[in-house]
PDB file of C-alpha atoms in Angstrom:
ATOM      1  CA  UNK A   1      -2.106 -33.357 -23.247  1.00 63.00           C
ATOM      2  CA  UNK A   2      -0.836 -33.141 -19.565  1.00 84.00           C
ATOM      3  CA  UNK A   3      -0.200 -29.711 -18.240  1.00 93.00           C
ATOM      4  CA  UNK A   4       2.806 -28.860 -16.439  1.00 96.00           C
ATOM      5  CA  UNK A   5       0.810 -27.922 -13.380  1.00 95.00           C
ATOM      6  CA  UNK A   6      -1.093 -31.872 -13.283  1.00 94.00           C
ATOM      7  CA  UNK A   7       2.225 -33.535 -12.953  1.00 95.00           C
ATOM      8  CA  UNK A   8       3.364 -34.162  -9.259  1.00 94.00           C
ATOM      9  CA  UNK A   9       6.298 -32.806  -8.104  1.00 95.00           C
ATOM     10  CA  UNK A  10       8.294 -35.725  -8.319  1.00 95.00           C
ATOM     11  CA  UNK A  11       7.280 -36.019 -11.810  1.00 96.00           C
ATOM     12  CA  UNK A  12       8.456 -32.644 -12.441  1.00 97.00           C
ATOM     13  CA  UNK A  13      11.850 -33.282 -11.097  1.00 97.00           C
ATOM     14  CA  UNK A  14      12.306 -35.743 -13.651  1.00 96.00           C
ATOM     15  CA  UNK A  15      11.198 -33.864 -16.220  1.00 97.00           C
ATOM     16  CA  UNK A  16      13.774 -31.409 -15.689  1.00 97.00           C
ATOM     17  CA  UNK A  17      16.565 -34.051 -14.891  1.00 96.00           C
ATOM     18  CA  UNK A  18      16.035 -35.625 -18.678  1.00 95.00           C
ATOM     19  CA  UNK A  19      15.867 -32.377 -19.939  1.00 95.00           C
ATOM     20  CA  UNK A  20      11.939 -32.476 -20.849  1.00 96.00           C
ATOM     21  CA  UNK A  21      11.542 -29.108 -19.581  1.00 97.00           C
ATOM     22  CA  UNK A  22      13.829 -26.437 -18.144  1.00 98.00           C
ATOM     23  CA  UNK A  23      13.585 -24.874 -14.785  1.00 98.00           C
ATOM     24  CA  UNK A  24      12.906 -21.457 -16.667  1.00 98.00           C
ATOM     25  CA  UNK A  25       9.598 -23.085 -18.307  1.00 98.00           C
ATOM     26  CA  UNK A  26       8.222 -24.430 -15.369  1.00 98.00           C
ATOM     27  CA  UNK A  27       9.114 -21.339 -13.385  1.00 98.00           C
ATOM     28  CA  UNK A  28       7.302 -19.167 -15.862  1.00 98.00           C
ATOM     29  CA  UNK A  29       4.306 -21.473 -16.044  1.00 98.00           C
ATOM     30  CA  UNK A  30       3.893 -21.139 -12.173  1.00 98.00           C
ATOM     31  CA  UNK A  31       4.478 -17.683 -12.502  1.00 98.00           C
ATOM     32  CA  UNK A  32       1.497 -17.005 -14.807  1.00 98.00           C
ATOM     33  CA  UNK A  33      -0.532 -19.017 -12.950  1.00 97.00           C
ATOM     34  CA  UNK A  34      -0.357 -17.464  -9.967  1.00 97.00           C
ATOM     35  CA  UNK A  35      -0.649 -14.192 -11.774  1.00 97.00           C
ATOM     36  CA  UNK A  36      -3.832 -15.371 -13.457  1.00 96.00           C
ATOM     37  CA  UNK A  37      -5.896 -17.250 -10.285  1.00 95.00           C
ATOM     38  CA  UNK A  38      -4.101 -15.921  -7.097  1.00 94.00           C
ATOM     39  CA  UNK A  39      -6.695 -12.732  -7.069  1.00 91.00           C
ATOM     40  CA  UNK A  40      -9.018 -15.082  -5.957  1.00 91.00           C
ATOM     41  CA  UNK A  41      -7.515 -17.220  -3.571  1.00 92.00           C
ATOM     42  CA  UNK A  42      -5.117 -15.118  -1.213  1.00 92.00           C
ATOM     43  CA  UNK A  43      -2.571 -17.734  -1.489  1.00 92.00           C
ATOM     44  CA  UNK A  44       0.601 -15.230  -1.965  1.00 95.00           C
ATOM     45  CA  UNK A  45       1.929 -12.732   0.165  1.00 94.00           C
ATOM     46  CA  UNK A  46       4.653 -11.781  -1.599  1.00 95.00           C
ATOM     47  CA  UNK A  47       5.694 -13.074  -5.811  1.00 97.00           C
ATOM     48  CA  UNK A  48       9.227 -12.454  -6.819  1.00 97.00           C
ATOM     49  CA  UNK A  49       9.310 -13.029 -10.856  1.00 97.00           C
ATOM     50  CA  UNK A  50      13.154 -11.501 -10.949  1.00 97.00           C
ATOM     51  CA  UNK A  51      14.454 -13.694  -8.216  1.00 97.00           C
ATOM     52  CA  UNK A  52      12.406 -16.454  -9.487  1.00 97.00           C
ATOM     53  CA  UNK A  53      13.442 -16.559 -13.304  1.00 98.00           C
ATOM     54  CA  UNK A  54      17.255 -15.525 -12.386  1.00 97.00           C
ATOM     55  CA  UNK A  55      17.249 -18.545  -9.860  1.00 97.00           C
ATOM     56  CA  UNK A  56      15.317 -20.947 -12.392  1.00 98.00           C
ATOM     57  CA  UNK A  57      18.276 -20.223 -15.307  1.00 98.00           C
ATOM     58  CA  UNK A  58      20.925 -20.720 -12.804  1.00 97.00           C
ATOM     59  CA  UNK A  59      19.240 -24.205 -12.290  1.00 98.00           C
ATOM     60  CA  UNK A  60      19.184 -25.029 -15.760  1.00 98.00           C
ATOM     61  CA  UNK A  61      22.810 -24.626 -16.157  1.00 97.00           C
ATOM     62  CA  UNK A  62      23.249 -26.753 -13.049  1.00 96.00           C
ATOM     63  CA  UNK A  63      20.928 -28.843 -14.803  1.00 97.00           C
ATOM     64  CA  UNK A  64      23.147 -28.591 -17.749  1.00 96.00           C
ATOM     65  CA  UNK A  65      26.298 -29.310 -16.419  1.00 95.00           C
ATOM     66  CA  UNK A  66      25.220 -32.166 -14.362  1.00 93.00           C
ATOM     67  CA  UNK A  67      25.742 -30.641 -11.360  1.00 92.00           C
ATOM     68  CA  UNK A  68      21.944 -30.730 -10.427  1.00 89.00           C
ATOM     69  CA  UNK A  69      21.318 -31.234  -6.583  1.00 92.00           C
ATOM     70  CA  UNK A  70      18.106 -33.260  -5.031  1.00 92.00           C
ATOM     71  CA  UNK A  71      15.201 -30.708  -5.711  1.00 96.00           C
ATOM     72  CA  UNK A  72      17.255 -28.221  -8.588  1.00 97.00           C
ATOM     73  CA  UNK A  73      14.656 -26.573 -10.396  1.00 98.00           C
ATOM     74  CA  UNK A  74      12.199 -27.272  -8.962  1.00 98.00           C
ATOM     75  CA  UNK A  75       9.921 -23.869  -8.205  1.00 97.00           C
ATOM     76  CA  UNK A  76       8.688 -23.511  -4.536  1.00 96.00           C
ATOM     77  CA  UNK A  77       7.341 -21.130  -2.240  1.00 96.00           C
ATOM     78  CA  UNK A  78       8.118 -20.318   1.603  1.00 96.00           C
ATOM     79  CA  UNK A  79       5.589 -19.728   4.670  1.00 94.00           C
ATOM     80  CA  UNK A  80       5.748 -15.607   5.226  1.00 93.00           C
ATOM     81  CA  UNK A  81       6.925 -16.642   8.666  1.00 92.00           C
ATOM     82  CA  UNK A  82      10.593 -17.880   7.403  1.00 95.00           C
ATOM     83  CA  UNK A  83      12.629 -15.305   6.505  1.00 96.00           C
ATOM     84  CA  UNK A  84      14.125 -15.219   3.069  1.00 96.00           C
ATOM     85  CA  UNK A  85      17.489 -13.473   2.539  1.00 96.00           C
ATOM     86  CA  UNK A  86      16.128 -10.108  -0.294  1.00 95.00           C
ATOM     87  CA  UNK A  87      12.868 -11.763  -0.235  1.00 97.00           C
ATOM     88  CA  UNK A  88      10.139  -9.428   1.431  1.00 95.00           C
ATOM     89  CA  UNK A  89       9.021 -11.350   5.146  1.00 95.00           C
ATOM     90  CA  UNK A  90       6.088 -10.135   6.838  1.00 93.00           C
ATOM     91  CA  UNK A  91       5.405 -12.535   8.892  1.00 92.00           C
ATOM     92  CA  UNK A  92       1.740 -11.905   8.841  1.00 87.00           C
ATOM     93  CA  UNK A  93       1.579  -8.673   9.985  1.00 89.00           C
ATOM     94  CA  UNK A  94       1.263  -4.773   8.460  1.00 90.00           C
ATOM     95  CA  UNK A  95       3.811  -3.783  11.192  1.00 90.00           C
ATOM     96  CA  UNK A  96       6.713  -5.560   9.426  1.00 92.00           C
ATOM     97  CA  UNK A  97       5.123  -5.236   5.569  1.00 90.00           C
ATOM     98  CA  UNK A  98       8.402  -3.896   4.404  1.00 92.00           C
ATOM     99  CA  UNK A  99      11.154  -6.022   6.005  1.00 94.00           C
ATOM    100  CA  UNK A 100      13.121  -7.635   3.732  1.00 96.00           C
ATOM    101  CA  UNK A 101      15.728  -9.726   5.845  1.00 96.00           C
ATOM    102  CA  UNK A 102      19.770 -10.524   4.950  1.00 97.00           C
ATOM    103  CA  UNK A 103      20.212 -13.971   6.026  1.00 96.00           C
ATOM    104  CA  UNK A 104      17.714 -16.793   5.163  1.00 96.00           C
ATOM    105  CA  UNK A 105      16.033 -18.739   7.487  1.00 95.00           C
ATOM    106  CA  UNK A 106      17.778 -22.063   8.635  1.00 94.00           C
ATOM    107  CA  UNK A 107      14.849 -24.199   6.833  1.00 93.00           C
ATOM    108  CA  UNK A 108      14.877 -21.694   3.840  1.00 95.00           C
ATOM    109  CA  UNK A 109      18.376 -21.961   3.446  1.00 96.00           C
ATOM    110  CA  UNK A 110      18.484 -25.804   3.388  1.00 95.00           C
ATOM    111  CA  UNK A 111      15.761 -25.778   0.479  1.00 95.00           C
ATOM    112  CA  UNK A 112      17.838 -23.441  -1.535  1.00 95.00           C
ATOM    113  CA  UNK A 113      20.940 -25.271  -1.178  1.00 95.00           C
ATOM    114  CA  UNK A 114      18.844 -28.989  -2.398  1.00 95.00           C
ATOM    115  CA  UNK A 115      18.127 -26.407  -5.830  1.00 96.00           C
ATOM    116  CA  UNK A 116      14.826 -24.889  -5.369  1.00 97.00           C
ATOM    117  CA  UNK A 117      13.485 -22.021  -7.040  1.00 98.00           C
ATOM    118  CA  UNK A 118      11.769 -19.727  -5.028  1.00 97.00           C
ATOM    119  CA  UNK A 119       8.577 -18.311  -6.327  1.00 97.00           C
ATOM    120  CA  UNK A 120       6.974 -15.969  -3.746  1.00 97.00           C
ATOM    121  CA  UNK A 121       5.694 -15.806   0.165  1.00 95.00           C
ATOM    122  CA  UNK A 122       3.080 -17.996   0.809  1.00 94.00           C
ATOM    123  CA  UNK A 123       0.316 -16.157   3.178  1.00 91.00           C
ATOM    124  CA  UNK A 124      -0.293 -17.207   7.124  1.00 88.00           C
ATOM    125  CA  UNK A 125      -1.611 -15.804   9.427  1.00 86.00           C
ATOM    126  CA  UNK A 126      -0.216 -12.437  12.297  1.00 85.00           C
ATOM    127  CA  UNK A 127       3.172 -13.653  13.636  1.00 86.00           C
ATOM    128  CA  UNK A 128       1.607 -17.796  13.331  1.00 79.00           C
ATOM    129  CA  UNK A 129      -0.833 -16.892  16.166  1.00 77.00           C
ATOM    130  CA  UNK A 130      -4.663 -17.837  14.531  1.00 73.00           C
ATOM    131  CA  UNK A 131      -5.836 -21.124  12.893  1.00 68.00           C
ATOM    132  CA  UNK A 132      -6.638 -19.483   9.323  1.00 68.00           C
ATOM    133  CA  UNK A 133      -5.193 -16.961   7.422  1.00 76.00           C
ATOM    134  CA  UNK A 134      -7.728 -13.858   7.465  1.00 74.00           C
ATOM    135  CA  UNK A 135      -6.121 -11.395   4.870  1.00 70.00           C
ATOM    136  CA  UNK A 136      -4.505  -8.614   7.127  1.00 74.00           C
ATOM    137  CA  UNK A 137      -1.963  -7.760   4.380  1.00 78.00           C
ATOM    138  CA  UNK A 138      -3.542  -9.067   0.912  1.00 76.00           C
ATOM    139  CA  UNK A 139      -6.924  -7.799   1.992  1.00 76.00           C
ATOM    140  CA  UNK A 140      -8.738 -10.683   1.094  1.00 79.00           C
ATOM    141  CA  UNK A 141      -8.595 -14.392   3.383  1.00 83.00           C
ATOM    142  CA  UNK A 142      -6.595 -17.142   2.279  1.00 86.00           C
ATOM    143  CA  UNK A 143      -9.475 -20.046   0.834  1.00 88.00           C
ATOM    144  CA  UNK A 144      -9.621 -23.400  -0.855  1.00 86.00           C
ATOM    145  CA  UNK A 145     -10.071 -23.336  -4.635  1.00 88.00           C
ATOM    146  CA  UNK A 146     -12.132 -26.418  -3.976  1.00 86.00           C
ATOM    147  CA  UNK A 147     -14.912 -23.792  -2.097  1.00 86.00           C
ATOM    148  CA  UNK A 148     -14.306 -20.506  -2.159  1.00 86.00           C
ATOM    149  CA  UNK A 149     -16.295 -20.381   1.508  1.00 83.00           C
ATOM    150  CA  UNK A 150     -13.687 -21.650   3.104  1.00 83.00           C
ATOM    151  CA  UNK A 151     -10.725 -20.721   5.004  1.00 80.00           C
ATOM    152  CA  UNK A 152      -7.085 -22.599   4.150  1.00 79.00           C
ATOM    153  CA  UNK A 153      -3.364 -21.134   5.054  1.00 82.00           C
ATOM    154  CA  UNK A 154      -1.904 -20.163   2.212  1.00 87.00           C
ATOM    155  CA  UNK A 155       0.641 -22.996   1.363  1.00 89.00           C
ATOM    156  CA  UNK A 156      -1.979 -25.379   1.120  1.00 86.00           C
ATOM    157  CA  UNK A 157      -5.047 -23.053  -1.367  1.00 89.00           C
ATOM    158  CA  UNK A 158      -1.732 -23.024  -3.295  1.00 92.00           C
ATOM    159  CA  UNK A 159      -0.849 -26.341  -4.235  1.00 92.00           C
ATOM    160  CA  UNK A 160      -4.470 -27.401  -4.079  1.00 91.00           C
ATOM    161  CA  UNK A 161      -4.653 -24.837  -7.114  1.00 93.00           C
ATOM    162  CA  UNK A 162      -1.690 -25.990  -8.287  1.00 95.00           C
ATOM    163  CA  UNK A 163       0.021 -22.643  -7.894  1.00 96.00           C
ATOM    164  CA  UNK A 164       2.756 -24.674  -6.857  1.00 94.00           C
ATOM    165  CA  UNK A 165       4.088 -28.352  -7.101  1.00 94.00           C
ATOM    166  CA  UNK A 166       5.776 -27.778  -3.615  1.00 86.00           C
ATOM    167  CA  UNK A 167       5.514 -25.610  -0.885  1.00 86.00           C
ATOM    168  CA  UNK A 168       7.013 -25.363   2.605  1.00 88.00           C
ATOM    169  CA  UNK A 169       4.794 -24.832   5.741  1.00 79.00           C
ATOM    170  CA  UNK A 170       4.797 -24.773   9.283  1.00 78.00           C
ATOM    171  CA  UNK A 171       2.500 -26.815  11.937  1.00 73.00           C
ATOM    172  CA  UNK A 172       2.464 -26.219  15.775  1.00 69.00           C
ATOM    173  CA  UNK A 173      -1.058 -26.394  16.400  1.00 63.00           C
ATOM    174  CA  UNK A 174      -2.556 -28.560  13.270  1.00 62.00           C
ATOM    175  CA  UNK A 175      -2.071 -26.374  10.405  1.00 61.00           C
ATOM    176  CA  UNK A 176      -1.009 -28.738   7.944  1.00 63.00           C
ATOM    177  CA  UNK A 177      -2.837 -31.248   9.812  1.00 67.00           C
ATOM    178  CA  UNK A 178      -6.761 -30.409  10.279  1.00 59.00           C
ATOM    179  CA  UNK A 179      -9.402 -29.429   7.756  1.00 56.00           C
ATOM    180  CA  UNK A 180      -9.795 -25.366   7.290  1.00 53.00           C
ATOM    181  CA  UNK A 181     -12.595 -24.080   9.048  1.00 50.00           C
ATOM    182  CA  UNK A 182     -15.512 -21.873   7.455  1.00 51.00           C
ATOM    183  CA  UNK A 183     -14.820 -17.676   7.265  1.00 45.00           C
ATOM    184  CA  UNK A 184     -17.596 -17.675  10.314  1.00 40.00           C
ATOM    185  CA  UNK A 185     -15.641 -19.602  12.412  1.00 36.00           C
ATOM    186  CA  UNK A 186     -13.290 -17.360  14.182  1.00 32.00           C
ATOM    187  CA  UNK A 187     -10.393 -17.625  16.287  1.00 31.00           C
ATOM    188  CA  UNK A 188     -12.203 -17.494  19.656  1.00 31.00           C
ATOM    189  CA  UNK A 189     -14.662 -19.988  18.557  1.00 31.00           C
ATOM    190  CA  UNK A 190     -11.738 -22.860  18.219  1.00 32.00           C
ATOM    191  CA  UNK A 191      -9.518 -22.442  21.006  1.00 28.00           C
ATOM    192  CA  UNK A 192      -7.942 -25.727  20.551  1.00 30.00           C
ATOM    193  CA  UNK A 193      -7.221 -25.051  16.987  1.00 29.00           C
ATOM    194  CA  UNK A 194      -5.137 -21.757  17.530  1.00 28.00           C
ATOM    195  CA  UNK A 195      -1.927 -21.612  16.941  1.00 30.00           C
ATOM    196  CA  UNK A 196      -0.611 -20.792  20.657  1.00 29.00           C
ATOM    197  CA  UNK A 197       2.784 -22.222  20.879  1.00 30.00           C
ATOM    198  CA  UNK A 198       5.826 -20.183  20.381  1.00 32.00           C
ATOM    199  CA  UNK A 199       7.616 -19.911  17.068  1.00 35.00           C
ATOM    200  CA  UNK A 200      10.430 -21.986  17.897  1.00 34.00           C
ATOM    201  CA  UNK A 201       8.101 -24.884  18.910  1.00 37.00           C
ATOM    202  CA  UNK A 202       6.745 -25.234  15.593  1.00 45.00           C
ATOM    203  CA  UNK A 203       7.497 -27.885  12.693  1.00 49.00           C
ATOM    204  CA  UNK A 204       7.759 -27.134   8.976  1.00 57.00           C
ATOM    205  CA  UNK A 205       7.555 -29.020   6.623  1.00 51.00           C
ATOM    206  CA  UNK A 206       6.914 -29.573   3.007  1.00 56.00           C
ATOM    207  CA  UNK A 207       2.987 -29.626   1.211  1.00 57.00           C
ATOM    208  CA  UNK A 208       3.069 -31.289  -2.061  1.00 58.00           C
ATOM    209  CA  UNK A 209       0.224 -32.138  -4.987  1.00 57.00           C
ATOM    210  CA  UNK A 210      -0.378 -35.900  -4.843  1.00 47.00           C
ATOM    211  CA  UNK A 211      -1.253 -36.680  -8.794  1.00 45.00           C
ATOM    212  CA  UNK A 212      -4.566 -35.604  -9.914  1.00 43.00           C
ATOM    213  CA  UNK A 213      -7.724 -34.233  -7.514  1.00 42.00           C
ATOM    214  CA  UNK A 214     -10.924 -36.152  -7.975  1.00 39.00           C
ATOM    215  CA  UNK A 215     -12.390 -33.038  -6.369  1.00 43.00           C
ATOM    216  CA  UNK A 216     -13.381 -30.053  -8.538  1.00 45.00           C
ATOM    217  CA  UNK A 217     -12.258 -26.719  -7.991  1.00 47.00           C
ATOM    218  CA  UNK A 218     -14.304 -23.900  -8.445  1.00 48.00           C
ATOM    219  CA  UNK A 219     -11.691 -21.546 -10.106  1.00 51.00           C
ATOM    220  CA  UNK A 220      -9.946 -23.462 -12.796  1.00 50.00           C
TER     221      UNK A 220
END
């Protein structure tokens, strides 16, 4: 039988448009996931079960009332550079561990309008600034599930774990584009991977599963 975490998202979507599954299920699957294999990855930043579960039964009743928008229900999770409106935002760094902003991000606030629900912070690295995500606030890097060796931001060791279905990222110097390098490799080393172009210059985007991995991971 096909677990809710092997279909892709768009699979997912309509799952919860026939009414297959509710928002609320596949919220709570996610949620148990990440509680179960995110020790070992350093994908998450931040999780938000509350806001999550409130947001995924508000969806249903969309859902419900056939008043469902292009992604309603579907569970997601934002770069910990965007800010989320009561959603802790560190963006990368202990200096700012506590901030919890008012207002979402312009990009955050589009994906929440199309019906996502949000499930947590994804981690990245200080203020977008490195190529890999080294652990400042979860005190362990951000890796691949596929090898545990290796660095990865932490959008992308999330849905390659299927943590996720979705999740939003950013990419101003190749982050969502170019291979993660090994935990020896630092920043110095890769000068023309660093992430050196102000905040604004950056592109996000969405990460998504594409069907099932031929690769194996090593944590599930």
């Amino acid at each position: 039988m096909t677990e809710l975490h092997e279909l892709s998202a768009g699979a997912q979507l309509d799952a919860l448009r026939r009414r297959k599954v509710s928002s609320y299920e596949l919220t709570r699957h996610y949620l148990e996931r990440i509680e179960r294999l995110d020790g070992r990855l350093g994908a998450f930043t931040t999780v938000c079960p509350e806001v999550s579960l409130t947001e995924a039964a508000r969806a249903d009743a969309r859902l419900a009332a056939g008043e469902g928008d292009r992604l309603t229900g579907l569970p997601l999770a934002i770069k910990d550079l965007f800010a989320t409106a009561g959603v802790r935002t560190t963006f990368g760094t202990r200096a700012l561990s506590d901030t919890v902003p008012p207002t979402d991000d312009s990009t955050v606030a589009r994906l929440r309008s199309a019906g996502v629900v949000l499930l947590g912070k994804t981690s990245a690295p200080e203020f977008g600034a490195a190529c890999f995500t080294d652990g400042e606030l979860t005190g362990r890097p951000s890796v691949t599930p596929y090898d545990l060796g290796r660095y990865a931001s932490g959008a992308v060791g999330a849905v390659a774990a299927r943590l996720l279905p979705l999740a939003h990222g950013s990419d101003s110097a190749g982050s969502i584009r170019t291979p993660p390098p090994p935990p020896a490799t630092s920043w110095a080393s890769n000068p023309a991977e660093a992430s050196s172009a102000p905040h604004h210059a950056r592109r996000s985007s969405p990460q998504a599963q594409r069907g099932r991995s031929r690769a194996r991971s090593t944590i599930w």
